mmCIF file of C-alpha atoms and ligand atoms in Angstrom:
data_model
loop_
_atom_site.group_PDB
_atom_site.id
_atom_site.type_symbol
_atom_site.label_atom_id
_atom_site.label_comp_id
_atom_site.label_asym_id
_atom_site.label_seq_id
_atom_site.Cartn_x
_atom_site.Cartn_y
_atom_site.Cartn_z
ATOM 1 C CA MET A 424 -0.079 0.194 -0.152
ATOM 2 C CA GLU A 425 1.415 3.976 -0.150
ATOM 3 C CA LEU A 426 2.509 4.813 2.642
ATOM 4 C CA ALA A 427 -0.531 7.855 2.668
ATOM 5 C CA GLU A 428 -3.081 5.311 2.282
ATOM 6 C CA VAL A 429 -2.224 3.762 5.302
ATOM 7 C CA MET A 430 -1.703 6.357 7.128
ATOM 8 C CA ARG A 431 -5.156 7.419 6.794
ATOM 9 C CA THR A 432 -7.017 4.654 7.068
ATOM 10 C CA THR A 433 -4.607 3.117 10.235
ATOM 11 C CA PHE A 434 -8.202 3.218 12.073
ATOM 12 C CA ALA A 435 -9.088 1.551 15.541
ATOM 13 C CA CYS A 436 -10.007 -1.237 15.092
ATOM 14 C CA ARG A 437 -12.100 -3.589 18.029
ATOM 15 C CA GLU A 438 -13.874 -6.351 15.729
ATOM 16 C CA PHE A 439 -11.630 -9.041 14.608
ATOM 17 C CA THR A 440 -12.498 -12.569 12.288
ATOM 18 C CA ASP A 441 -11.398 -15.823 13.696
ATOM 19 C CA GLN A 442 -8.890 -15.988 11.679
ATOM 20 C CA PRO A 443 -5.370 -16.031 13.926
ATOM 21 C CA VAL A 444 -2.766 -13.666 13.489
ATOM 22 C CA SER A 445 0.145 -15.921 12.704
ATOM 23 C CA ASP A 446 4.123 -15.725 14.067
ATOM 24 C CA THR A 447 5.458 -14.595 10.850
ATOM 25 C CA ASP A 448 2.885 -12.017 10.615
ATOM 26 C CA ILE A 449 4.123 -10.404 14.097
ATOM 27 C CA GLU A 450 7.546 -11.094 14.042
ATOM 28 C CA ALA A 451 7.628 -8.995 10.443
ATOM 29 C CA ILE A 452 5.672 -6.333 12.093
ATOM 30 C CA ILE A 453 7.648 -5.920 14.700
ATOM 31 C CA GLU A 454 11.106 -6.221 12.348
ATOM 32 C CA LEU A 455 9.516 -2.899 10.453
ATOM 33 C CA ALA A 456 8.141 -0.887 14.114
ATOM 34 C CA ARG A 457 11.963 -1.222 15.169
ATOM 35 C CA PHE A 458 12.784 2.052 13.199
ATOM 36 C CA ALA A 459 10.886 4.016 14.871
ATOM 37 C CA PRO A 460 12.841 6.279 16.587
ATOM 38 C CA SER A 461 13.601 7.014 20.491
ATOM 39 C CA GLY A 462 15.600 9.432 22.916
ATOM 40 C CA GLY A 463 19.262 9.127 22.590
ATOM 41 C CA ASN A 464 18.453 5.931 20.591
ATOM 42 C CA ARG A 465 17.833 3.958 24.201
ATOM 43 C CA GLN A 466 15.292 1.708 22.192
ATOM 44 C CA PRO A 467 13.288 1.220 25.159
ATOM 45 C CA ALA A 468 10.303 -0.923 23.722
ATOM 46 C CA ARG A 469 9.399 -4.212 25.161
ATOM 47 C CA VAL A 470 6.752 -6.738 23.264
ATOM 48 C CA VAL A 471 5.062 -9.498 24.695
ATOM 49 C CA ALA A 472 2.420 -11.251 22.381
ATOM 50 C CA VAL A 473 0.310 -12.925 24.761
ATOM 51 C CA ARG A 474 -2.585 -15.464 22.640
ATOM 52 C CA ASP A 475 -3.067 -17.065 26.096
ATOM 53 C CA GLU A 476 -6.815 -16.622 27.005
ATOM 54 C CA ALA A 477 -6.229 -17.033 31.124
ATOM 55 C CA THR A 478 -3.470 -13.964 30.385
ATOM 56 C CA LYS A 479 -6.084 -11.827 28.152
ATOM 57 C CA HIS A 480 -8.434 -12.118 30.704
ATOM 58 C CA SER A 481 -6.110 -10.877 33.690
ATOM 59 C CA LEU A 482 -5.334 -8.030 31.265
ATOM 60 C CA ARG A 483 -8.742 -7.315 30.369
ATOM 61 C CA GLN A 484 -9.461 -7.446 34.289
ATOM 62 C CA CYS A 485 -6.708 -4.225 34.795
ATOM 63 C CA ALA A 486 -8.076 -2.578 32.415
ATOM 64 C CA GLU A 487 -11.458 -2.276 33.672
ATOM 65 C CA PRO A 488 -11.532 -0.087 36.895
ATOM 66 C CA SER A 489 -9.730 2.692 34.579
ATOM 67 C CA MET A 490 -11.911 2.355 31.965
ATOM 68 C CA ARG A 491 -14.877 2.678 33.936
ATOM 69 C CA VAL A 492 -13.669 5.608 35.914
ATOM 70 C CA TYR A 493 -13.107 7.011 31.914
ATOM 71 C CA LEU A 494 -16.752 6.465 31.185
ATOM 72 C CA ALA A 495 -18.261 7.344 33.995
ATOM 73 C CA GLN A 496 -16.272 10.939 33.413
ATOM 74 C CA SER A 497 -17.215 10.444 29.654
ATOM 75 C CA ALA A 498 -21.026 10.676 30.261
ATOM 76 C CA ALA A 499 -20.736 13.276 33.264
ATOM 77 C CA GLY A 500 -19.432 15.578 30.457
ATOM 78 C CA GLU A 501 -15.839 15.506 30.688
ATOM 79 C CA ASN A 502 -12.675 14.491 28.690
ATOM 80 C CA PRO A 503 -11.769 11.616 30.597
ATOM 81 C CA TRP A 504 -8.602 10.963 32.958
ATOM 82 C CA ASN A 505 -7.618 14.694 32.343
ATOM 83 C CA SER A 506 -5.080 16.279 34.369
ATOM 84 C CA VAL A 507 -6.035 19.537 34.007
ATOM 85 C CA TYR A 508 -9.787 19.848 34.943
ATOM 86 C CA PRO A 509 -10.732 17.633 38.879
ATOM 87 C CA SER A 510 -13.092 15.308 38.271
ATOM 88 C CA MET A 511 -16.886 15.385 39.587
ATOM 89 C CA VAL A 512 -17.166 11.683 39.544
ATOM 90 C CA ASP A 513 -17.460 9.544 42.377
ATOM 91 C CA ILE A 514 -13.067 7.843 40.773
ATOM 92 C CA GLU A 515 -12.975 5.740 44.004
ATOM 93 C CA ALA A 516 -16.704 4.565 44.438
ATOM 94 C CA ILE A 517 -16.437 3.188 40.536
ATOM 95 C CA TRP A 518 -13.267 2.234 40.569
ATOM 96 C CA ASN A 519 -13.764 -0.614 43.095
ATOM 97 C CA ARG A 520 -17.329 -2.328 41.442
ATOM 98 C CA SER A 521 -16.997 -5.018 40.535
ATOM 99 C CA GLU A 522 -19.400 -5.084 37.249
ATOM 100 C CA PRO A 523 -17.551 -6.243 33.972
ATOM 101 C CA VAL A 524 -17.075 -3.044 31.499
ATOM 102 C CA THR A 525 -18.343 -4.880 28.428
ATOM 103 C CA SER A 526 -16.696 -2.209 25.775
ATOM 104 C CA LEU A 527 -13.393 -4.170 26.734
ATOM 105 C CA ASP A 528 -15.015 -7.054 24.880
ATOM 106 C CA TYR A 529 -12.326 -6.476 22.164
ATOM 107 C CA LEU A 530 -9.360 -7.477 24.729
ATOM 108 C CA GLU A 531 -10.786 -11.098 25.123
ATOM 109 C CA ALA A 532 -12.054 -11.176 21.070
ATOM 110 C CA ALA A 533 -8.469 -9.802 19.413
ATOM 111 C CA PRO A 534 -6.264 -13.632 18.659
ATOM 112 C CA VAL A 535 -2.567 -11.731 19.944
ATOM 113 C CA LEU A 536 -2.620 -8.934 22.246
ATOM 114 C CA LEU A 537 0.862 -6.843 21.889
ATOM 115 C CA CYS A 538 1.692 -5.256 25.133
ATOM 116 C CA ILE A 539 4.626 -2.967 24.885
ATOM 117 C CA GLY A 540 6.757 -2.273 27.561
ATOM 118 C CA ALA A 541 8.517 0.793 28.519
ATOM 119 C CA ASP A 542 12.232 0.358 29.950
ATOM 120 C CA LEU A 543 12.263 3.813 32.269
ATOM 121 C CA SER A 544 15.982 3.018 33.285
ATOM 122 C CA LEU A 545 16.437 3.864 29.130
ATOM 123 C CA ILE A 546 13.982 7.263 29.082
ATOM 124 C CA ALA A 547 15.274 10.608 28.926
ATOM 125 C CA SER A 548 12.517 12.424 30.459
ATOM 126 C CA LEU A 549 13.077 16.116 29.827
ATOM 127 C CA ASP A 550 10.106 17.088 31.462
ATOM 128 C CA ARG A 551 10.152 15.447 34.918
ATOM 129 C CA MET A 552 11.060 18.836 37.343
ATOM 130 C CA LEU A 553 7.927 19.898 35.374
ATOM 131 C CA ASP A 554 4.892 20.522 37.679
ATOM 132 C CA ARG A 555 2.397 18.817 35.243
ATOM 133 C CA VAL A 556 1.716 15.043 34.192
ATOM 134 C CA GLY A 557 5.044 13.276 32.514
ATOM 135 C CA LEU A 558 4.566 13.433 28.575
ATOM 136 C CA ILE A 559 7.876 13.419 27.343
ATOM 137 C CA SER A 560 8.866 10.036 28.577
ATOM 138 C CA GLY A 561 6.184 8.529 26.519
ATOM 139 C CA ALA A 562 7.626 10.041 23.424
ATOM 140 C CA SER A 563 10.407 7.688 23.127
ATOM 141 C CA VAL A 564 8.153 4.259 22.688
ATOM 142 C CA TYR A 565 4.653 5.209 20.908
ATOM 143 C CA PRO A 566 6.316 6.228 17.748
ATOM 144 C CA PHE A 567 6.828 2.276 17.954
ATOM 145 C CA ALA A 568 3.682 1.159 18.988
ATOM 146 C CA TRP A 569 2.203 3.291 16.476
ATOM 147 C CA ASN A 570 4.883 2.100 13.413
ATOM 148 C CA LEU A 571 3.728 -1.294 15.000
ATOM 149 C CA LEU A 572 0.206 -0.907 14.065
ATOM 150 C CA LEU A 573 0.948 0.855 10.436
ATOM 151 C CA ALA A 574 2.582 -1.940 9.336
ATOM 152 C CA ALA A 575 0.088 -3.731 10.715
ATOM 153 C CA ARG A 576 -2.213 -1.960 8.574
ATOM 154 C CA ASP A 577 -0.358 -2.378 5.507
ATOM 155 C CA ARG A 578 -0.578 -6.206 5.693
ATOM 156 C CA GLY A 579 -4.389 -5.904 6.138
ATOM 157 C CA LEU A 580 -4.264 -6.368 9.949
ATOM 158 C CA GLY A 581 -6.118 -4.400 12.016
ATOM 159 C CA GLY A 582 -5.720 -3.357 15.895
ATOM 160 C CA VAL A 583 -6.381 -1.022 18.592
ATOM 161 C CA LEU A 584 -3.714 0.781 21.183
ATOM 162 C CA THR A 585 -5.287 1.006 24.747
ATOM 163 C CA THR A 586 -3.559 2.118 28.175
ATOM 164 C CA ALA A 587 -6.416 1.095 30.089
ATOM 165 C CA VAL A 588 -4.304 -1.507 32.136
ATOM 166 C CA ALA A 589 -1.686 1.442 33.374
ATOM 167 C CA GLY A 590 -4.570 1.912 35.288
ATOM 168 C CA GLN A 591 -3.361 -1.354 37.342
ATOM 169 C CA GLU A 592 0.302 -1.922 36.649
ATOM 170 C CA SER A 593 2.099 -3.712 38.762
ATOM 171 C CA VAL A 594 0.108 -6.137 38.622
ATOM 172 C CA ALA A 595 -0.110 -6.277 34.864
ATOM 173 C CA GLN A 596 3.901 -6.089 35.127
ATOM 174 C CA GLU A 597 3.460 -9.407 37.354
ATOM 175 C CA ILE A 598 1.718 -11.215 35.233
ATOM 176 C CA LEU A 599 4.154 -10.279 32.011
ATOM 177 C CA GLY A 600 6.907 -10.468 33.621
ATOM 178 C CA PHE A 601 7.982 -6.889 33.190
ATOM 179 C CA GLU A 602 10.437 -5.554 36.017
ATOM 180 C CA PRO A 603 9.220 -2.543 37.619
ATOM 181 C CA HIS A 604 11.453 0.082 35.930
ATOM 182 C CA VAL A 605 9.143 -1.706 32.648
ATOM 183 C CA ALA A 606 5.899 0.727 32.591
ATOM 184 C CA VAL A 607 3.582 -1.077 30.749
ATOM 185 C CA ALA A 608 3.151 1.947 27.772
ATOM 186 C CA ALA A 609 0.622 0.447 26.061
ATOM 187 C CA VAL A 610 -1.731 -3.280 25.099
ATOM 188 C CA ILE A 611 -2.453 -3.295 21.517
ATOM 189 C CA ALA A 612 -5.503 -5.870 20.627
ATOM 190 C CA LEU A 613 -4.593 -7.160 16.819
ATOM 191 C CA GLY A 614 -6.595 -9.038 14.471
ATOM 192 C CA HIS A 615 -8.003 -9.426 10.740
ATOM 193 C CA PRO A 616 -10.328 -6.738 10.850
ATOM 194 C CA THR A 617 -14.174 -8.073 10.027
ATOM 195 C CA ARG A 618 -14.481 -5.089 8.537
ATOM 196 C CA GLN A 619 -12.427 -1.740 7.155
ATOM 197 C CA LEU A 620 -12.843 2.145 7.448
ATOM 198 C CA THR A 621 -11.722 4.588 4.924
ATOM 199 C CA LYS A 622 -12.826 7.530 6.315
ATOM 200 C CA LEU A 623 -11.163 8.704 8.943
ATOM 201 C CA ARG A 624 -12.602 11.713 11.484
ATOM 202 C CA ARG A 625 -9.802 13.928 11.849
ATOM 203 C CA ALA A 626 -9.425 18.316 12.472
ATOM 204 C CA PRO A 627 -8.511 19.622 9.999
ATOM 205 C CA VAL A 628 -5.014 21.034 9.243
ATOM 206 C CA SER A 629 -6.317 24.817 9.654
ATOM 207 C CA ASP A 630 -6.719 23.231 13.785
ATOM 208 C CA ILE A 631 -4.043 21.970 14.180
ATOM 209 C CA LEU A 632 -1.229 24.342 12.680
ATOM 210 C CA ARG A 633 -0.524 27.995 12.792
ATOM 211 C CA TRP A 634 2.558 29.979 11.523
ATOM 212 C CA GLU A 635 5.234 31.457 14.257
ATOM 213 C CA ARG A 636 2.656 31.441 16.947
ATOM 214 C CA TRP A 637 -0.495 29.690 18.419
ATOM 215 C CA GLY A 638 -3.366 32.003 18.377
ATOM 216 C CA PRO A 639 -6.684 32.534 17.157
ATOM 217 C CA GLU A 640 -7.530 30.981 12.888
ATOM 218 C CA GLU A 641 -7.095 33.625 11.172
ATOM 219 C CA GLN A 642 -10.000 34.634 8.823
ATOM 220 C CA PRO A 643 -9.705 35.370 5.428
ATOM 221 C CA GLU A 644 -9.737 38.598 4.357
ATOM 222 C CA GLY A 645 -12.637 40.782 2.418
HETATM 223 C C1 LIG B 1222 -2.874 7.107 23.869
HETATM 224 C C2 LIG B 1222 -4.115 6.159 23.591
HETATM 225 C C3 LIG B 1222 -5.125 5.154 23.761
HETATM 226 C C4 LIG B 1222 -6.610 4.569 23.499
HETATM 227 N N1 LIG B 1222 -6.994 3.866 25.095
HETATM 228 C C5 LIG B 1222 -7.977 3.523 24.771
HETATM 229 C C6 LIG B 1222 -8.824 2.060 24.935
HETATM 230 O O1 LIG B 1222 -8.477 1.975 26.335
HETATM 231 N N2 LIG B 1222 -9.531 1.730 24.105
HETATM 232 C C7 LIG B 1222 -10.086 2.182 23.039
HETATM 233 O O2 LIG B 1222 -10.859 1.706 22.793
HETATM 234 N N3 LIG B 1222 -9.280 2.329 22.579
HETATM 235 C C8 LIG B 1222 -8.145 3.282 22.307
HETATM 236 N N4 LIG B 1222 -7.562 4.080 21.973
HETATM 237 C C9 LIG B 1222 -8.081 4.181 20.452
HETATM 238 C C10 LIG B 1222 -8.566 5.649 20.378
HETATM 239 O O3 LIG B 1222 -9.970 5.852 21.331
HETATM 240 C C11 LIG B 1222 -9.026 6.126 18.823
HETATM 241 O O4 LIG B 1222 -7.433 5.854 18.395
HETATM 242 C C12 LIG B 1222 -9.831 7.348 18.843
HETATM 243 O O5 LIG B 1222 -10.602 7.128 18.796
HETATM 244 C C13 LIG B 1222 -9.704 7.323 16.926
HETATM 245 O O6 LIG B 1222 -10.093 6.080 16.737
HETATM 246 P P1 LIG B 1222 -10.738 6.013 14.754
HETATM 247 O O7 LIG B 1222 -8.189 5.859 14.269
HETATM 248 O O8 LIG B 1222 -10.887 5.094 14.722
HETATM 249 O O9 LIG B 1222 -11.049 7.009 14.058
HETATM 250 C C14 LIG B 1222 -6.696 4.755 22.383
HETATM 251 C C15 LIG B 1222 -5.607 5.263 21.267
HETATM 252 C C16 LIG B 1222 -4.663 6.335 22.750
HETATM 253 C C17 LIG B 1222 -3.550 7.231 21.146
#
């Protein structure tokens, strides 16, 4: 496929056929993803490919509390889990509920979960002294994760990047065999898509780009 087409059509795929994802596919995808950049070229990404049903179920359980809160905040009209404005929902009460979050079914339905660890001992977290949520560390691992999804799309596969497992990171680290300094950056559900989206809903360039300094969008003269 043309690069531009891959970039325009790599959507968040959460519905998969029963067709398994081969070892060859997974190795070929990682073979391309590894060319992603990372700070100082330290290459902190680690991948555990999970096919075992019980392990998938345990990872889904790790994701449930934070996803339950996400959905409640969303329903309350908030930007879920944002670190700028306080939440009006009772996070603790919602976290501790026990009903399963059906919207996470894809974590068990996907033929394989690619669990991406980020070795924090290798990452230059240049914003660690700032009084805001850390952002820079992720820049050494998410280009890898996105490369992986682009490579998957190019092979006719589809997937979705999820981060909800991080809500119970220490449990997930234990499940996956990651040491405590290896953060669980993402769990990517991967498989053969049941359908292919070709028109993704995205903001136009005019919402995203300003020249020289950020400010309101310039109105055309006349
Ligand atoms: C950092 C990040 C976290 C995400 N977490 C989840 C998640 O927990 N569950 C989920 O279903 N999708 C998750 N997604 C997928 C987004 O919802 C998806 O990329 C977005 O809605 C655009 O979807 P589209 O490409 O199909 O238009 C995540 C995506 C990113 C980049």
